[in-house]
Amino acid sequence: MEKIGILTGGGDCPGLNPVIRAAVRKGLLEGYEIIGIKDGWKGLIEANTIPLTIDSVSGILPRGGTILGTSRTNPYKKEGDVQKVKDNFKKLGLYALIAIGGEDTLGVASKLHKDGLSNVVGVPKTIDNDLSATDYTFGFDTAINVAMECIDRLHTTAESHHRILVAEVMGRHAGWIALEAGIAGGADVILIPEIPIDIEEVCAILKKRHARGKNFSIVVVAEGAQFKKSGMVLQEEKLDSFGHVRLGGIGETLAQQIEAKTGFETRVSVFGHIQRGGSPTAFDRVLGTRFGVKAVELIKDKKFGKMVALAGIKIIDVPLEEAVKALKTVDLELYENVAKVFFG
Ligand code: F6P
């Protein structure tokens, strides 16, 4: 019986368990044995696995996070780890591997595929929605719904206290969460990494809004947004094992600037990991399920080095390297022609 390994890497995200469940159910139907690799690539470096049966995936569809655990381990970071991954792949008797992750996890999968570990397929996961070659990643829909609900809740306090409330959302270097949660939540200004912040313009919009009788405002800012003028970026320079800066803090700086320049009382709310937690939406459960089934079909058809993807309403496959070669940043037309209509 051929054996498939499944791993989840990078930040956890709602929808991972539906993918695992679907891949296990479809895999068993097709006659494969399935094992779970614990904590992303770390589990393959250490040969840390668990069997996955129909019982082990029962009841996990509505659960957030990942039953396999995750880590931001990069086997290309430490000398010898890639060899350990390859050796363990053999030792565990694996025929193929399903790697579920974002640009980092899938970047490793793509490299391994070229470096001789050929029987790999990928599944695109991230709340940031920043992967090329797929219209949506699972996790994003849940994150924007959570952020939208938080924005709705900020409205009541902003209005009652006549304040400006700044909401800092995740999304790394892409503004998808800010843009879509901001539109859905009726934000008065949305600031994204793709367009440097012009603080004077932001304050002018807010003053104009207040001048027409609105004495509160909601500003949504993406964690990766930057000020136009240098010297105003206050973000921690901590790097993870993939070399990413740990973002966060822009909301506080922005709130201070807005209050100083407009005189309106301004507070900040950082939504943080709440956006990544909890039960996946129906959209993410269905997308994750379709991705999990398709991943097994790719293995069955020997279509290795591919990633499952959403194109319109169809699930297709694309080369893994396509998916990781460039970050999918915000559609500026959506920002300029739709979001901005509601600014101020
Ligand atoms: O990629 C998902 C994400 O939540 C980003 O939006 C955020 O910048 C990052 O992960 C936070 O990572 P961590 O949970 O490791 O702090």
mmCIF file of C-alpha atoms and ligand atoms in Angstrom:
data_model
loop_
_atom_site.group_PDB
_atom_site.id
_atom_site.type_symbol
_atom_site.label_atom_id
_atom_site.label_comp_id
_atom_site.label_asym_id
_atom_site.label_seq_id
_atom_site.Cartn_x
_atom_site.Cartn_y
_atom_site.Cartn_z
ATOM 1 C CA MET A 1 0.000 0.000 0.000
ATOM 2 C CA GLU A 2 1.460 3.378 -0.995
ATOM 3 C CA LYS A 3 1.886 5.855 1.833
ATOM 4 C CA ILE A 4 1.092 9.581 1.757
ATOM 5 C CA GLY A 5 2.442 12.014 4.371
ATOM 6 C CA ILE A 6 0.657 15.277 5.193
ATOM 7 C CA LEU A 7 2.213 18.281 6.899
ATOM 8 C CA THR A 8 1.035 21.777 7.839
ATOM 9 C CA GLY A 9 3.647 24.554 8.056
ATOM 10 C CA GLY A 10 3.802 28.269 8.890
ATOM 11 C CA GLY A 11 1.144 30.200 10.778
ATOM 12 C CA ASP A 12 -1.929 28.174 11.670
ATOM 13 C CA CYS A 13 -5.117 29.107 9.909
ATOM 14 C CA PRO A 14 -8.806 28.165 9.864
ATOM 15 C CA GLY A 15 -9.386 25.513 7.213
ATOM 16 C CA LEU A 16 -6.299 23.368 7.818
ATOM 17 C CA ASN A 17 -8.300 20.626 9.511
ATOM 18 C CA PRO A 18 -10.872 20.462 6.691
ATOM 19 C CA VAL A 19 -7.974 19.940 4.220
ATOM 20 C CA ILE A 20 -6.440 17.198 6.385
ATOM 21 C CA ARG A 21 -9.821 15.498 6.808
ATOM 22 C CA ALA A 22 -10.571 15.630 3.076
ATOM 23 C CA ALA A 23 -7.126 14.346 2.055
ATOM 24 C CA VAL A 24 -7.377 11.480 4.546
ATOM 25 C CA ARG A 25 -10.906 10.496 3.494
ATOM 26 C CA LYS A 26 -10.107 10.679 -0.223
ATOM 27 C CA GLY A 27 -6.726 9.002 0.262
ATOM 28 C CA LEU A 28 -8.258 6.065 2.151
ATOM 29 C CA LEU A 29 -10.937 5.704 -0.523
ATOM 30 C CA GLU A 30 -8.196 5.499 -3.152
ATOM 31 C CA GLY A 31 -6.373 2.818 -1.172
ATOM 32 C CA TYR A 32 -3.484 4.859 0.260
ATOM 33 C CA GLU A 33 -2.136 4.695 3.790
ATOM 34 C CA ILE A 34 -1.916 8.182 5.328
ATOM 35 C CA ILE A 35 0.350 9.534 8.037
ATOM 36 C CA GLY A 36 0.521 12.963 9.584
ATOM 37 C CA ILE A 37 3.877 14.696 9.997
ATOM 38 C CA LYS A 38 3.990 16.751 13.174
ATOM 39 C CA ASP A 39 4.839 20.467 13.281
ATOM 40 C CA GLY A 40 5.606 21.170 9.637
ATOM 41 C CA TRP A 41 9.067 20.537 8.206
ATOM 42 C CA LYS A 42 10.384 20.040 11.765
ATOM 43 C CA GLY A 43 8.475 16.746 11.877
ATOM 44 C CA LEU A 44 10.140 15.522 8.715
ATOM 45 C CA ILE A 45 13.588 16.512 9.995
ATOM 46 C CA GLU A 46 12.874 14.544 13.190
ATOM 47 C CA ALA A 47 10.695 11.763 11.694
ATOM 48 C CA ASN A 48 7.916 12.672 14.101
ATOM 49 C CA THR A 49 4.676 11.276 12.734
ATOM 50 C CA ILE A 50 1.222 9.995 13.667
ATOM 51 C CA PRO A 51 -1.041 7.605 11.785
ATOM 52 C CA LEU A 52 -4.110 9.234 10.240
ATOM 53 C CA THR A 53 -7.236 7.123 10.103
ATOM 54 C CA ILE A 54 -10.904 7.777 9.452
ATOM 55 C CA ASP A 55 -11.321 8.036 13.236
ATOM 56 C CA SER A 56 -8.478 10.505 13.754
ATOM 57 C CA VAL A 57 -10.103 13.004 11.377
ATOM 58 C CA SER A 58 -13.629 12.519 12.650
ATOM 59 C CA GLY A 59 -15.067 15.726 14.113
ATOM 60 C CA ILE A 60 -12.249 18.039 13.015
ATOM 61 C CA LEU A 61 -14.079 19.848 10.177
ATOM 62 C CA PRO A 62 -15.249 22.818 12.310
ATOM 63 C CA ARG A 63 -12.050 23.078 14.352
ATOM 64 C CA GLY A 64 -9.569 25.932 13.815
ATOM 65 C CA GLY A 65 -5.806 25.396 13.958
ATOM 66 C CA THR A 66 -4.259 22.100 12.860
ATOM 67 C CA ILE A 67 -4.401 18.698 14.524
ATOM 68 C CA LEU A 68 -0.865 18.099 13.163
ATOM 69 C CA GLY A 69 0.717 21.112 14.830
ATOM 70 C CA THR A 70 2.842 23.580 12.895
ATOM 71 C CA SER A 71 6.141 25.462 13.018
ATOM 72 C CA ARG A 72 8.078 27.984 11.019
ATOM 73 C CA THR A 73 11.021 25.578 10.604
ATOM 74 C CA ASN A 74 12.994 26.029 7.401
ATOM 75 C CA PRO A 75 15.063 22.920 6.500
ATOM 76 C CA TYR A 76 17.158 25.058 4.138
ATOM 77 C CA LYS A 77 18.311 27.174 7.071
ATOM 78 C CA LYS A 78 20.479 24.622 8.885
ATOM 79 C CA GLU A 79 23.176 22.540 7.215
ATOM 80 C CA GLY A 80 22.159 18.880 7.005
ATOM 81 C CA ASP A 81 18.414 19.348 7.542
ATOM 82 C CA VAL A 82 17.477 18.921 3.869
ATOM 83 C CA GLN A 83 19.345 15.603 3.850
ATOM 84 C CA LYS A 84 17.473 14.558 7.001
ATOM 85 C CA VAL A 85 14.176 15.393 5.277
ATOM 86 C CA LYS A 86 15.133 13.241 2.288
ATOM 87 C CA ASP A 87 16.417 10.372 4.451
ATOM 88 C CA ASN A 88 13.307 10.383 6.632
ATOM 89 C CA PHE A 89 11.034 10.498 3.601
ATOM 90 C CA LYS A 90 12.631 7.172 2.578
ATOM 91 C CA LYS A 91 12.830 5.752 6.089
ATOM 92 C CA LEU A 92 9.133 6.441 6.680
ATOM 93 C CA GLY A 93 8.346 4.642 3.432
ATOM 94 C CA LEU A 94 6.578 7.655 1.945
ATOM 95 C CA TYR A 95 5.386 7.570 -1.642
ATOM 96 C CA ALA A 96 4.247 11.204 -1.706
ATOM 97 C CA LEU A 97 3.913 14.266 0.455
ATOM 98 C CA ILE A 98 1.126 16.853 0.730
ATOM 99 C CA ALA A 99 2.561 20.136 2.034
ATOM 100 C CA ILE A 100 -0.088 22.571 3.239
ATOM 101 C CA GLY A 101 1.217 26.078 3.763
ATOM 102 C CA GLY A 102 1.907 29.596 2.583
ATOM 103 C CA GLU A 103 4.790 31.035 0.595
ATOM 104 C CA ASP A 104 7.451 29.711 3.003
ATOM 105 C CA THR A 105 6.201 26.127 3.357
ATOM 106 C CA LEU A 106 5.383 25.870 -0.332
ATOM 107 C CA GLY A 107 8.698 27.546 -1.216
ATOM 108 C CA VAL A 108 10.455 24.690 0.606
ATOM 109 C CA ALA A 109 8.198 22.141 -1.129
ATOM 110 C CA SER A 110 9.063 23.658 -4.500
ATOM 111 C CA LYS A 111 12.812 23.571 -3.769
ATOM 112 C CA LEU A 112 12.658 19.997 -2.484
ATOM 113 C CA HIS A 113 10.791 18.977 -5.617
ATOM 114 C CA LYS A 114 13.700 20.331 -7.694
ATOM 115 C CA ASP A 115 16.312 18.917 -5.304
ATOM 116 C CA GLY A 116 15.259 15.311 -5.816
ATOM 117 C CA LEU A 117 12.306 14.814 -3.510
ATOM 118 C CA SER A 118 10.003 14.849 -6.469
ATOM 119 C CA ASN A 119 6.703 13.375 -5.211
ATOM 120 C CA VAL A 120 5.428 16.533 -3.557
ATOM 121 C CA VAL A 121 2.174 18.446 -4.008
ATOM 122 C CA GLY A 122 1.122 21.699 -2.333
ATOM 123 C CA VAL A 123 -2.051 23.191 -0.884
ATOM 124 C CA PRO A 124 -2.249 27.000 -0.500
ATOM 125 C CA LYS A 125 -3.019 28.211 2.999
ATOM 126 C CA THR A 126 -2.827 31.674 4.506
ATOM 127 C CA ILE A 127 -5.077 34.290 6.035
ATOM 128 C CA ASP A 128 -2.988 36.845 4.095
ATOM 129 C CA ASN A 129 -4.303 35.682 0.668
ATOM 130 C CA ASP A 130 -0.945 36.687 -0.810
ATOM 131 C CA LEU A 131 -0.135 33.581 -2.883
ATOM 132 C CA SER A 132 0.047 33.904 -6.640
ATOM 133 C CA ALA A 133 -1.638 31.410 -8.949
ATOM 134 C CA THR A 134 -4.764 30.962 -6.832
ATOM 135 C CA ASP A 135 -7.729 33.340 -6.634
ATOM 136 C CA TYR A 136 -8.076 32.660 -2.916
ATOM 137 C CA THR A 137 -6.228 30.810 -0.199
ATOM 138 C CA PHE A 138 -8.322 29.164 2.504
ATOM 139 C CA GLY A 139 -8.262 30.973 5.844
ATOM 140 C CA PHE A 140 -8.646 34.414 4.308
ATOM 141 C CA ASP A 141 -12.435 34.369 4.319
ATOM 142 C CA THR A 142 -12.537 33.473 8.020
ATOM 143 C CA ALA A 143 -9.968 36.158 8.843
ATOM 144 C CA ILE A 144 -11.861 38.931 7.055
ATOM 145 C CA ASN A 145 -15.120 37.869 8.677
ATOM 146 C CA VAL A 146 -13.516 37.984 12.120
ATOM 147 C CA ALA A 147 -11.912 41.362 11.362
ATOM 148 C CA MET A 148 -15.222 42.681 9.980
ATOM 149 C CA GLU A 149 -17.022 41.682 13.155
ATOM 150 C CA CYS A 150 -14.343 43.396 15.259
ATOM 151 C CA ILE A 151 -14.709 46.567 13.132
ATOM 152 C CA ASP A 152 -18.491 46.450 13.617
ATOM 153 C CA ARG A 153 -17.899 46.304 17.361
ATOM 154 C CA LEU A 154 -15.475 49.247 17.238
ATOM 155 C CA HIS A 155 -18.147 51.375 15.586
ATOM 156 C CA THR A 156 -20.336 51.470 18.683
ATOM 157 C CA THR A 157 -17.544 52.723 20.955
ATOM 158 C CA ALA A 158 -16.227 55.146 18.337
ATOM 159 C CA GLU A 159 -19.699 56.650 17.937
ATOM 160 C CA SER A 160 -20.608 56.752 21.640
ATOM 161 C CA HIS A 161 -17.306 58.356 22.671
ATOM 162 C CA HIS A 162 -16.833 60.518 19.560
ATOM 163 C CA ARG A 163 -13.441 58.971 18.927
ATOM 164 C CA ILE A 164 -11.338 57.868 16.044
ATOM 165 C CA LEU A 165 -10.579 54.176 16.348
ATOM 166 C CA VAL A 166 -7.633 52.723 14.484
ATOM 167 C CA ALA A 167 -7.877 48.985 13.755
ATOM 168 C CA GLU A 168 -4.572 47.253 12.972
ATOM 169 C CA VAL A 169 -5.048 44.035 11.013
ATOM 170 C CA MET A 170 -2.659 41.300 9.849
ATOM 171 C CA GLY A 171 -1.732 40.426 6.273
ATOM 172 C CA ARG A 172 2.038 40.810 6.229
ATOM 173 C CA HIS A 173 3.142 42.727 3.095
ATOM 174 C CA ALA A 174 -0.187 42.477 1.303
ATOM 175 C CA GLY A 175 -3.217 44.600 2.133
ATOM 176 C CA TRP A 176 -5.927 42.051 1.349
ATOM 177 C CA ILE A 177 -7.247 41.684 4.896
ATOM 178 C CA ALA A 178 -7.264 45.450 5.477
ATOM 179 C CA LEU A 179 -8.924 46.130 2.148
ATOM 180 C CA GLU A 180 -11.675 43.516 2.253
ATOM 181 C CA ALA A 181 -12.398 43.667 6.002
ATOM 182 C CA GLY A 182 -12.291 47.459 5.704
ATOM 183 C CA ILE A 183 -14.802 47.532 2.860
ATOM 184 C CA ALA A 184 -17.040 44.985 4.614
ATOM 185 C CA GLY A 185 -16.807 46.848 7.926
ATOM 186 C CA GLY A 186 -17.455 50.288 6.441
ATOM 187 C CA ALA A 187 -14.068 51.805 7.310
ATOM 188 C CA ASP A 188 -13.648 55.536 6.688
ATOM 189 C CA VAL A 189 -9.987 55.173 5.710
ATOM 190 C CA ILE A 190 -8.102 52.003 4.722
ATOM 191 C CA LEU A 191 -4.306 51.944 4.655
ATOM 192 C CA ILE A 192 -2.410 49.164 2.906
ATOM 193 C CA PRO A 193 1.255 48.237 2.407
ATOM 194 C CA GLU A 194 0.972 48.712 -1.347
ATOM 195 C CA ILE A 195 0.474 52.485 -0.955
ATOM 196 C CA PRO A 196 2.689 54.475 1.447
ATOM 197 C CA ILE A 197 0.703 56.365 4.083
ATOM 198 C CA ASP A 198 0.408 60.105 3.544
ATOM 199 C CA ILE A 199 -0.476 61.223 7.071
ATOM 200 C CA GLU A 200 -1.530 64.716 5.950
ATOM 201 C CA GLU A 201 -3.988 63.212 3.477
ATOM 202 C CA VAL A 202 -5.378 60.812 6.106
ATOM 203 C CA CYS A 203 -5.945 63.689 8.539
ATOM 204 C CA ALA A 204 -7.544 65.846 5.827
ATOM 205 C CA ILE A 205 -10.033 63.037 5.070
ATOM 206 C CA LEU A 206 -10.878 62.645 8.757
ATOM 207 C CA LYS A 207 -11.273 66.409 9.309
ATOM 208 C CA LYS A 208 -13.569 66.663 6.294
ATOM 209 C CA ARG A 209 -15.695 63.800 7.619
ATOM 210 C CA HIS A 210 -15.958 65.424 11.031
ATOM 211 C CA ALA A 211 -16.766 68.779 9.383
ATOM 212 C CA ARG A 212 -19.842 67.208 7.777
ATOM 213 C CA GLY A 213 -21.142 66.313 11.199
ATOM 214 C CA LYS A 214 -19.691 62.845 11.812
ATOM 215 C CA ASN A 215 -17.861 62.943 15.108
ATOM 216 C CA PHE A 216 -16.286 59.485 14.935
ATOM 217 C CA SER A 217 -14.246 57.535 12.388
ATOM 218 C CA ILE A 218 -12.799 54.102 11.805
ATOM 219 C CA VAL A 219 -9.350 53.752 10.242
ATOM 220 C CA VAL A 220 -8.186 50.284 9.198
ATOM 221 C CA VAL A 221 -4.438 49.874 8.789
ATOM 222 C CA ALA A 222 -2.570 46.794 7.585
ATOM 223 C CA GLU A 223 0.324 45.729 9.830
ATOM 224 C CA GLY A 224 2.694 45.998 6.843
ATOM 225 C CA ALA A 225 1.735 49.562 5.882
ATOM 226 C CA GLN A 226 4.519 52.149 5.954
ATOM 227 C CA PHE A 227 4.589 55.912 6.237
ATOM 228 C CA LYS A 228 5.572 57.941 3.199
ATOM 229 C CA LYS A 229 8.139 59.993 5.075
ATOM 230 C CA SER A 230 11.132 58.102 6.450
ATOM 231 C CA GLY A 231 11.859 58.043 10.153
ATOM 232 C CA MET A 232 8.267 57.227 11.127
ATOM 233 C CA VAL A 233 8.400 53.458 10.834
ATOM 234 C CA LEU A 234 8.258 51.897 14.270
ATOM 235 C CA GLN A 235 8.260 48.182 13.674
ATOM 236 C CA GLU A 236 10.204 45.475 15.450
ATOM 237 C CA GLU A 237 13.108 44.070 13.494
ATOM 238 C CA LYS A 238 12.851 40.449 14.627
ATOM 239 C CA LEU A 239 13.372 37.892 11.886
ATOM 240 C CA ASP A 240 11.930 34.380 11.686
ATOM 241 C CA SER A 241 13.764 31.416 10.128
ATOM 242 C CA PHE A 242 12.556 32.447 6.671
ATOM 243 C CA GLY A 243 13.996 35.948 7.192
ATOM 244 C CA HIS A 244 10.651 37.693 7.684
ATOM 245 C CA VAL A 245 10.362 40.764 9.870
ATOM 246 C CA ARG A 246 7.858 40.416 12.693
ATOM 247 C CA LEU A 247 5.344 43.149 11.937
ATOM 248 C CA GLY A 248 3.103 45.113 14.259
ATOM 249 C CA GLY A 249 2.965 48.517 15.899
ATOM 250 C CA ILE A 250 1.989 50.735 12.985
ATOM 251 C CA GLY A 251 -1.505 51.245 14.480
ATOM 252 C CA GLU A 252 -0.152 52.856 17.637
ATOM 253 C CA THR A 253 2.137 55.224 15.721
ATOM 254 C CA LEU A 254 -0.674 56.111 13.359
ATOM 255 C CA ALA A 255 -3.116 56.795 16.206
ATOM 256 C CA GLN A 256 -0.608 59.123 17.898
ATOM 257 C CA GLN A 257 -0.042 61.014 14.655
ATOM 258 C CA ILE A 258 -3.763 61.360 13.939
ATOM 259 C CA GLU A 259 -4.525 62.629 17.435
ATOM 260 C CA ALA A 260 -1.629 65.095 17.330
ATOM 261 C CA LYS A 261 -2.571 66.454 13.917
ATOM 262 C CA THR A 262 -6.384 66.535 14.178
ATOM 263 C CA GLY A 263 -6.981 67.029 17.896
ATOM 264 C CA PHE A 264 -9.584 64.192 17.811
ATOM 265 C CA GLU A 265 -9.270 61.624 20.579
ATOM 266 C CA THR A 266 -7.853 58.508 18.927
ATOM 267 C CA ARG A 267 -7.420 54.936 20.196
ATOM 268 C CA VAL A 268 -5.981 51.828 18.662
ATOM 269 C CA SER A 269 -7.112 48.227 18.614
ATOM 270 C CA VAL A 270 -4.777 45.495 17.365
ATOM 271 C CA PHE A 271 -6.783 42.460 16.229
ATOM 272 C CA GLY A 272 -3.720 40.149 16.155
ATOM 273 C CA HIS A 273 -4.042 36.384 16.292
ATOM 274 C CA ILE A 274 -7.797 36.542 16.869
ATOM 275 C CA GLN A 275 -7.976 36.822 13.069
ATOM 276 C CA ARG A 276 -6.312 33.433 12.724
ATOM 277 C CA GLY A 277 -8.269 31.599 15.357
ATOM 278 C CA GLY A 278 -11.557 29.797 15.701
ATOM 279 C CA SER A 279 -13.842 27.886 13.439
ATOM 280 C CA PRO A 280 -13.520 28.249 9.638
ATOM 281 C CA THR A 281 -16.359 29.849 7.668
ATOM 282 C CA ALA A 282 -18.428 27.715 5.282
ATOM 283 C CA PHE A 283 -16.398 29.138 2.375
ATOM 284 C CA ASP A 284 -13.091 28.043 3.949
ATOM 285 C CA ARG A 285 -14.464 24.625 4.913
ATOM 286 C CA VAL A 286 -15.641 23.986 1.367
ATOM 287 C CA LEU A 287 -12.477 25.374 -0.243
ATOM 288 C CA GLY A 288 -10.268 23.371 2.140
ATOM 289 C CA THR A 289 -12.281 20.235 1.456
ATOM 290 C CA ARG A 290 -12.033 20.679 -2.319
ATOM 291 C CA PHE A 291 -8.291 21.363 -2.045
ATOM 292 C CA GLY A 292 -7.718 18.247 0.095
ATOM 293 C CA VAL A 293 -9.561 15.987 -2.336
ATOM 294 C CA LYS A 294 -7.760 17.497 -5.324
ATOM 295 C CA ALA A 295 -4.331 17.071 -3.679
ATOM 296 C CA VAL A 296 -4.908 13.306 -3.501
ATOM 297 C CA GLU A 297 -6.127 13.280 -7.110
ATOM 298 C CA LEU A 298 -2.874 14.963 -8.167
ATOM 299 C CA ILE A 299 -0.897 12.228 -6.409
ATOM 300 C CA LYS A 300 -3.037 9.537 -8.014
ATOM 301 C CA ASP A 301 -2.416 11.130 -11.427
ATOM 302 C CA LYS A 302 1.316 11.499 -10.640
ATOM 303 C CA LYS A 303 1.093 15.272 -11.143
ATOM 304 C CA PHE A 304 3.921 16.125 -8.774
ATOM 305 C CA GLY A 305 5.478 19.549 -8.215
ATOM 306 C CA LYS A 306 1.996 21.050 -8.474
ATOM 307 C CA MET A 307 -0.186 23.072 -6.176
ATOM 308 C CA VAL A 308 -3.974 22.937 -6.075
ATOM 309 C CA ALA A 309 -5.550 26.321 -6.754
ATOM 310 C CA LEU A 310 -8.864 28.091 -7.134
ATOM 311 C CA ALA A 311 -9.516 29.667 -10.533
ATOM 312 C CA GLY A 312 -12.957 31.255 -10.623
ATOM 313 C CA ILE A 313 -15.162 28.457 -9.327
ATOM 314 C CA LYS A 314 -12.920 25.598 -10.473
ATOM 315 C CA ILE A 315 -10.147 23.785 -8.618
ATOM 316 C CA ILE A 316 -7.142 23.472 -10.892
ATOM 317 C CA ASP A 317 -3.447 22.630 -10.541
ATOM 318 C CA VAL A 318 -0.536 24.986 -11.134
ATOM 319 C CA PRO A 319 3.248 24.511 -10.883
ATOM 320 C CA LEU A 320 4.433 25.012 -7.293
ATOM 321 C CA GLU A 321 7.077 27.469 -8.470
ATOM 322 C CA GLU A 322 4.385 29.669 -10.070
ATOM 323 C CA ALA A 323 2.674 29.954 -6.720
ATOM 324 C CA VAL A 324 5.736 31.096 -4.808
ATOM 325 C CA LYS A 325 7.622 33.225 -7.304
ATOM 326 C CA ALA A 326 5.884 36.533 -6.508
ATOM 327 C CA LEU A 327 3.681 37.852 -3.734
ATOM 328 C CA LYS A 328 0.102 38.536 -4.804
ATOM 329 C CA THR A 329 -0.500 42.061 -3.611
ATOM 330 C CA VAL A 330 -3.739 44.018 -3.588
ATOM 331 C CA ASP A 331 -5.719 44.737 -6.704
ATOM 332 C CA LEU A 332 -5.241 48.501 -6.799
ATOM 333 C CA GLU A 333 -8.367 48.969 -8.875
ATOM 334 C CA LEU A 334 -10.430 47.607 -5.987
ATOM 335 C CA TYR A 335 -8.685 50.044 -3.659
ATOM 336 C CA GLU A 336 -8.869 53.115 -5.892
ATOM 337 C CA ASN A 337 -12.257 52.583 -7.527
ATOM 338 C CA VAL A 338 -14.249 50.964 -4.740
ATOM 339 C CA ALA A 339 -12.711 51.390 -1.258
ATOM 340 C CA LYS A 340 -11.922 55.074 -1.775
ATOM 341 C CA VAL A 341 -15.538 55.914 -2.647
ATOM 342 C CA PHE A 342 -16.280 55.498 1.065
ATOM 343 C CA PHE A 343 -13.296 57.397 2.473
ATOM 344 C CA GLY A 344 -14.277 60.344 4.638
HETATM 345 O O1 F6P B 1 1.032 34.815 7.640
HETATM 346 C C1 F6P B 1 0.034 34.842 8.596
HETATM 347 C C2 F6P B 1 0.353 35.833 9.680
HETATM 348 O O2 F6P B 1 -0.715 35.829 10.615
HETATM 349 C C3 F6P B 1 0.641 37.253 9.194
HETATM 350 O O3 F6P B 1 -0.510 37.968 8.863
HETATM 351 C C4 F6P B 1 1.413 37.800 10.364
HETATM 352 O O4 F6P B 1 2.289 38.840 9.997
HETATM 353 C C5 F6P B 1 2.208 36.601 10.833
HETATM 354 O O5 F6P B 1 1.521 35.450 10.371
HETATM 355 C C6 F6P B 1 2.367 36.533 12.325
HETATM 356 O O6 F6P B 1 3.153 35.424 12.614
HETATM 357 P P1 F6P B 1 3.340 34.816 14.074
HETATM 358 O O7 F6P B 1 2.079 34.132 14.459
HETATM 359 O O8 F6P B 1 4.474 33.867 13.929
HETATM 360 O O9 F6P B 1 3.631 35.968 14.981
#
